[in-house]
Coordinates of C-alpha atoms in Angstrom, one line a residue:
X1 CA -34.9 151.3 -31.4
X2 CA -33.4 151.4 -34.9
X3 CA -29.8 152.9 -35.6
X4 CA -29.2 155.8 -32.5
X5 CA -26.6 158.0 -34.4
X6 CA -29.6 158.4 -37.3
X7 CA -31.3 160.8 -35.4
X8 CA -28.8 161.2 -32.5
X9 CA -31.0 165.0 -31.4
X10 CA -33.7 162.9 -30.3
X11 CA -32.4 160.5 -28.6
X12 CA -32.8 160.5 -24.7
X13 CA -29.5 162.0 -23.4
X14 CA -28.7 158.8 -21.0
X15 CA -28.5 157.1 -24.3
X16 CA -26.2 159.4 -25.8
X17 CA -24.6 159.6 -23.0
X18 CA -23.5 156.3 -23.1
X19 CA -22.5 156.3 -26.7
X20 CA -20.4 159.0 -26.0
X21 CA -18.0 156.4 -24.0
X22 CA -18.2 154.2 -26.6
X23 CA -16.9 156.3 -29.1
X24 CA -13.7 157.5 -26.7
X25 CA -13.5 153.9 -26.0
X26 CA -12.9 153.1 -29.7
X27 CA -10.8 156.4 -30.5
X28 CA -8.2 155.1 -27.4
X29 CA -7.8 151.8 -29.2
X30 CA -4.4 151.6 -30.1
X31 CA -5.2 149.2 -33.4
X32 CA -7.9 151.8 -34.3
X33 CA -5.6 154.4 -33.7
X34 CA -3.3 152.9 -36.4
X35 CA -5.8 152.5 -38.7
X36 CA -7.0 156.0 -38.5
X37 CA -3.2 157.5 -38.9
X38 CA -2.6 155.4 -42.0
X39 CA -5.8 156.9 -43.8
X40 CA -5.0 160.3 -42.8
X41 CA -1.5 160.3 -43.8
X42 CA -3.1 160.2 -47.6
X43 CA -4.1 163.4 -47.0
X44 CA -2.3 166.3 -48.9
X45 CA -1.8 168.5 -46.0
X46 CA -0.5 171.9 -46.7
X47 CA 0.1 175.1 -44.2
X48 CA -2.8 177.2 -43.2
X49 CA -5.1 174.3 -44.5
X50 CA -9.0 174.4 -42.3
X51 CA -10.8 170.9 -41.9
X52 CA -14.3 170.4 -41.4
X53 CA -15.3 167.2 -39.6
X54 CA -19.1 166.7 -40.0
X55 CA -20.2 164.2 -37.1
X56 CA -17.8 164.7 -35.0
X57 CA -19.4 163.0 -32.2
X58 CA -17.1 163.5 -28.5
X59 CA -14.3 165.3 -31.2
X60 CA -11.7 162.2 -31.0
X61 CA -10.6 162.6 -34.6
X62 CA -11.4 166.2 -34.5
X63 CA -8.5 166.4 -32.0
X64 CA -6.2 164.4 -33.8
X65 CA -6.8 166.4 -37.0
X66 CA -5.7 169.7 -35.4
X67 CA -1.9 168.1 -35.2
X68 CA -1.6 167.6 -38.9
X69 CA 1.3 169.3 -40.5
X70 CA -0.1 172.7 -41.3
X71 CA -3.5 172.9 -40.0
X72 CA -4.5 176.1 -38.8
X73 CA -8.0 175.5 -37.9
X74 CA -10.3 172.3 -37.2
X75 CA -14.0 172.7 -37.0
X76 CA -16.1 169.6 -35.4
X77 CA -19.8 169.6 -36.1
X78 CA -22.8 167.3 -34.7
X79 CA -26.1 167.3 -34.5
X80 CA -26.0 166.4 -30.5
X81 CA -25.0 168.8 -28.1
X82 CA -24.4 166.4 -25.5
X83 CA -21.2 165.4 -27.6
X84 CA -20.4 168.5 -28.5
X85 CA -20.3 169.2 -24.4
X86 CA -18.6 166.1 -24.2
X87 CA -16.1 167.6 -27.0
X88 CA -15.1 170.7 -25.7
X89 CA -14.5 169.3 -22.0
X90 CA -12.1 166.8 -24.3
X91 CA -10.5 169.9 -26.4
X92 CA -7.7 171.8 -25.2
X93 CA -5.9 173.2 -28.9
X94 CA -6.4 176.6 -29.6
X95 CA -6.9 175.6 -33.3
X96 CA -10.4 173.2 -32.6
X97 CA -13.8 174.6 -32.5
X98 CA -17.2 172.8 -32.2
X99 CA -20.2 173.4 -33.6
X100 CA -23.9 171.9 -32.8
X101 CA -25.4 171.5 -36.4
X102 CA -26.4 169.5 -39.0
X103 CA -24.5 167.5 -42.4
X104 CA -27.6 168.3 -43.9
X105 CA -27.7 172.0 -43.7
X106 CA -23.9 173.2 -43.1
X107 CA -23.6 176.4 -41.8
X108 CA -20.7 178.0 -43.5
X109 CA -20.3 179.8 -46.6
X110 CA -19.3 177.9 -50.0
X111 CA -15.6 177.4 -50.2
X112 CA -14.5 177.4 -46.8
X113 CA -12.5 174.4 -46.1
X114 CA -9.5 172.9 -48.0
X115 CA -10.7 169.4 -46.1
X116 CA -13.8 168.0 -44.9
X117 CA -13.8 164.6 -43.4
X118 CA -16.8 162.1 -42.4
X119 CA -15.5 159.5 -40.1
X120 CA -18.0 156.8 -39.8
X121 CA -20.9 158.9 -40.2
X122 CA -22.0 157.8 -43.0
X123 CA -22.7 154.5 -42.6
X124 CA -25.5 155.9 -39.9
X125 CA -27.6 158.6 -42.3
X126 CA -30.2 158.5 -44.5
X127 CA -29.4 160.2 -48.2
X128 CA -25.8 160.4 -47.6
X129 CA -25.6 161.4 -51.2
X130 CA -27.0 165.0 -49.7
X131 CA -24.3 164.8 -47.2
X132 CA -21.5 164.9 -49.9
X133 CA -23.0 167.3 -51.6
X134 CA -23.6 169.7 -48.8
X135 CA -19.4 169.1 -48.3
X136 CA -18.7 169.9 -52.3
X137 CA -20.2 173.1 -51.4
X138 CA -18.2 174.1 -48.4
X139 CA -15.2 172.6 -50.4
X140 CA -12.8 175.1 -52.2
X141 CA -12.0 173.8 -55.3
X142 CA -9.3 171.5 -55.5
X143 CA -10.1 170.6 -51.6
X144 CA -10.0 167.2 -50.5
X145 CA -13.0 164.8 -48.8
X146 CA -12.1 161.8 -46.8
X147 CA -14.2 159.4 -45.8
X148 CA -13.9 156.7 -43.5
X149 CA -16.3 153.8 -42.9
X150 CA -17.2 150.2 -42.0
X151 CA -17.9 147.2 -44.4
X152 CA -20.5 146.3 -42.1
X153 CA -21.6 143.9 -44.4
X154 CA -18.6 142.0 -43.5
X155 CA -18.1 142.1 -39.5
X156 CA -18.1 138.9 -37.8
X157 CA -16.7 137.4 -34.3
X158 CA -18.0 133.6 -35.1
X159 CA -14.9 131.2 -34.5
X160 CA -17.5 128.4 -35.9
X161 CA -20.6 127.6 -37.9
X162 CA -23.5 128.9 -36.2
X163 CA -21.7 130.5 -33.3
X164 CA -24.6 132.6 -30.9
X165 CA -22.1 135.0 -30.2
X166 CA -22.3 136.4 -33.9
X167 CA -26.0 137.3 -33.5
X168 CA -24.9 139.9 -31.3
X169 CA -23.0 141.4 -34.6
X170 CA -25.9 140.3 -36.9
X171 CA -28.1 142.7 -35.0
X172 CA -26.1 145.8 -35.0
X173 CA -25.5 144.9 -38.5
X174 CA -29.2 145.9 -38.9
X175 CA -30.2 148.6 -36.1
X176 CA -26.5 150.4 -36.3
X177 CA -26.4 151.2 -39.7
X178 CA -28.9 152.7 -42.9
X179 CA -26.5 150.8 -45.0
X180 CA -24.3 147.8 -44.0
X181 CA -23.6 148.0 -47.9
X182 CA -22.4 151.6 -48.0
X183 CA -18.8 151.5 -48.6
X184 CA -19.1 149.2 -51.6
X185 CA -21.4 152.1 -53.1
X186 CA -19.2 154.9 -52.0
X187 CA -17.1 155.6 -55.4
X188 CA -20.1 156.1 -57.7
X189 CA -21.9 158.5 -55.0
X190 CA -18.6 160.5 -54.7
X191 CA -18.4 160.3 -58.7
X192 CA -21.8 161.8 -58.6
X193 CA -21.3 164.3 -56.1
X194 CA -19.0 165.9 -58.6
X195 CA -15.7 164.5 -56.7
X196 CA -12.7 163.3 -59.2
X197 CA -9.5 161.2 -58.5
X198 CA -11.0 158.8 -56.2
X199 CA -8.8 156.9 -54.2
X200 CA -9.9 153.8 -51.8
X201 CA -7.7 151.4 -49.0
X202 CA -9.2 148.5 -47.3
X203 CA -8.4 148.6 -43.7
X204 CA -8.9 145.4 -41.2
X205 CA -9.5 145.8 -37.8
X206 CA -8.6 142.8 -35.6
X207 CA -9.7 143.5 -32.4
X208 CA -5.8 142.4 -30.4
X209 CA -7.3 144.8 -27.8
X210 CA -10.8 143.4 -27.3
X211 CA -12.5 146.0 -25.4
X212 CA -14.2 147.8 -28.2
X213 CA -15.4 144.8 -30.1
X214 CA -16.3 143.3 -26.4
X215 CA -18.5 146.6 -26.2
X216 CA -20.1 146.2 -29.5
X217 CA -21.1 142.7 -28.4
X218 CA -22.9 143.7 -25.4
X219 CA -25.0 146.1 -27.1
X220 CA -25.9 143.5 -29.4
X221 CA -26.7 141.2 -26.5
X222 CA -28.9 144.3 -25.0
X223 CA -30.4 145.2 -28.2
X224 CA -31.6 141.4 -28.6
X225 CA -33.0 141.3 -25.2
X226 CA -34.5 144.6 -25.7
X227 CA -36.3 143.4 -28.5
X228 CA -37.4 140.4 -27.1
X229 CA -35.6 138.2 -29.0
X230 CA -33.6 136.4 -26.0
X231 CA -34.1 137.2 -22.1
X232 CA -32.1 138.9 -20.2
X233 CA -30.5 136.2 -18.8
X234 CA -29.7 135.0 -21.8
X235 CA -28.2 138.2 -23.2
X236 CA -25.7 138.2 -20.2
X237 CA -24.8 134.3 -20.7
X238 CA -23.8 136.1 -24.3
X239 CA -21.8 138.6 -23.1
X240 CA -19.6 135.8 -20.3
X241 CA -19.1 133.9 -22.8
X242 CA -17.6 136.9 -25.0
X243 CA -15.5 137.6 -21.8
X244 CA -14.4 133.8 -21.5
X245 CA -13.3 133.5 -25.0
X246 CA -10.8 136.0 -24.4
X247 CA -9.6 135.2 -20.8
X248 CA -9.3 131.5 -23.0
X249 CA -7.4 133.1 -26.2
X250 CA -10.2 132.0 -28.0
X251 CA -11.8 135.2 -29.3
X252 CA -12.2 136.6 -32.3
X253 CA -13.1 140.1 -34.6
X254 CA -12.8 140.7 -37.7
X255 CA -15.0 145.0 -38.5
X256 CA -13.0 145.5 -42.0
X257 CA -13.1 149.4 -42.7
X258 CA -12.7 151.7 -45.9
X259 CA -10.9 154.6 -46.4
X260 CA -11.7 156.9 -49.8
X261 CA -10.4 160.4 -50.5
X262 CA -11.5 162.4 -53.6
X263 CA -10.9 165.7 -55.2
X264 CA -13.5 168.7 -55.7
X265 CA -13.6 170.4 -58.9

């Protein structure tokens, strides 16, 4: 199965069930956490501003928006209505509502939002030049996009030349993502879009918590056997020795992200 989050709709709800813990898993990570606060903190918040997350998955960021300095009213949209279950159970401010739609087609009138924010979404959709446009056109003008994404391009947990853990990377690399090249293409699709003043930070995640990264590896492992590229067997010797290169001290991540904010005229 190629990237889920493409066409997450259609995707059997066990599935997106599952993902749905593994995007909590990643919003609770302390390191991720930090690297999220610093890109937001660019942000030109001002009172009575409205954000519109697009992707918004279980609403982790969507939550976090809604205590900005300010904000008076957060909107989450996805295309899955199992997250956007899973997002409401999560949501408890007043401020936060979620919607089940798509990036493609936004449902709300031009001008509507001094913000709109695509948190690694897209890294995962096809044409994501129609994505920024469809935000330009619920952006007043003057509004701010932020965009926040992997350098997939770039992830690796090899502590050595031809380490088999990394395989478990390289194949996410290629069926969890359209674009493992995205980011690096980003500022001439915003300058396109009609966005000005565009702003970029490199952000590294390290992985000090494991967990997340440990997850990533697994479904690496999973997808490989899946595929029939390793056995099963195999794909759970990957995943122990994942496990005992951390219980050793000997484990390693390295998922650089980018951060980009523009201006709509």
């Amino acid at each position: 199965m190629l990237d889920p989050y493409a066409k997450i709709a259609e995707v059997d709800p066990s599935v997106q069930r599952k993902l749905s813990e593994s995007l909590e898993l990643r919003a609770a990570d302390q390191e991720m956490r930090t690297l999220v606060t610093s890109y937001l903190s660019r942000l030109n918040w001002s009172e009575g501003m409205e954000i519109l997350e697009v992707g918004c998955g279980t609403g982790a960021i969507t939550r976090l928006l809604a205590q900005g300095p300010g904000v008076r009213k957060v909107t989450g949209i996805d295309p899955s209505a199992i997250f956007i279950e899973k997002a409401n159970e999560l949501g408890e401010q007043e401020c936060v509502e979620f919607v089940v739609g798509d990036g493609r087609e936004l449902p709300f009138a031009d001008q509507s939002f001094d913000v709109v924010v695509f948190h690694t979404v897209l890294g995962h959709v096809p044409s994501p030049e129609h994505f920024l446009l469809e935000a330009k056109s619920v952006l007043k003008k003057g509004g701010q996009i932020a965009i926040f994404d992997g350098d997939y391009a770039m992830r690796s947990v090899a502590i050595g030349e031809d380490d088999p853990i990394q395989a478990c990377v390289e194949i996410m690399k290629k069926h969890n993502t359209q674009n493992p090249w995205l980011v690096r293409q980003l500022p001439a699709m915003l300058a396109a879009a009609g966005f000005t003043a565009i702003e970029s930070a490199s952000h590294p995640y390290l992985g000090k918590n494991p967990d997340y990264l440990l997850n990533y590896i697994e479904r690496g492992a999973d997808r490989l056997a899946d595929l029939g590229r390793i056995t099963k067997q195999t794909a759970a010797a990957l995943k122990e020795e994942a496990h005992q290169r951390v219980r050793d001290g000997r484990f390693f991540g390295l998922f650089p992200f980018m951060s980009f904010l523009a201006i709509s005229e």
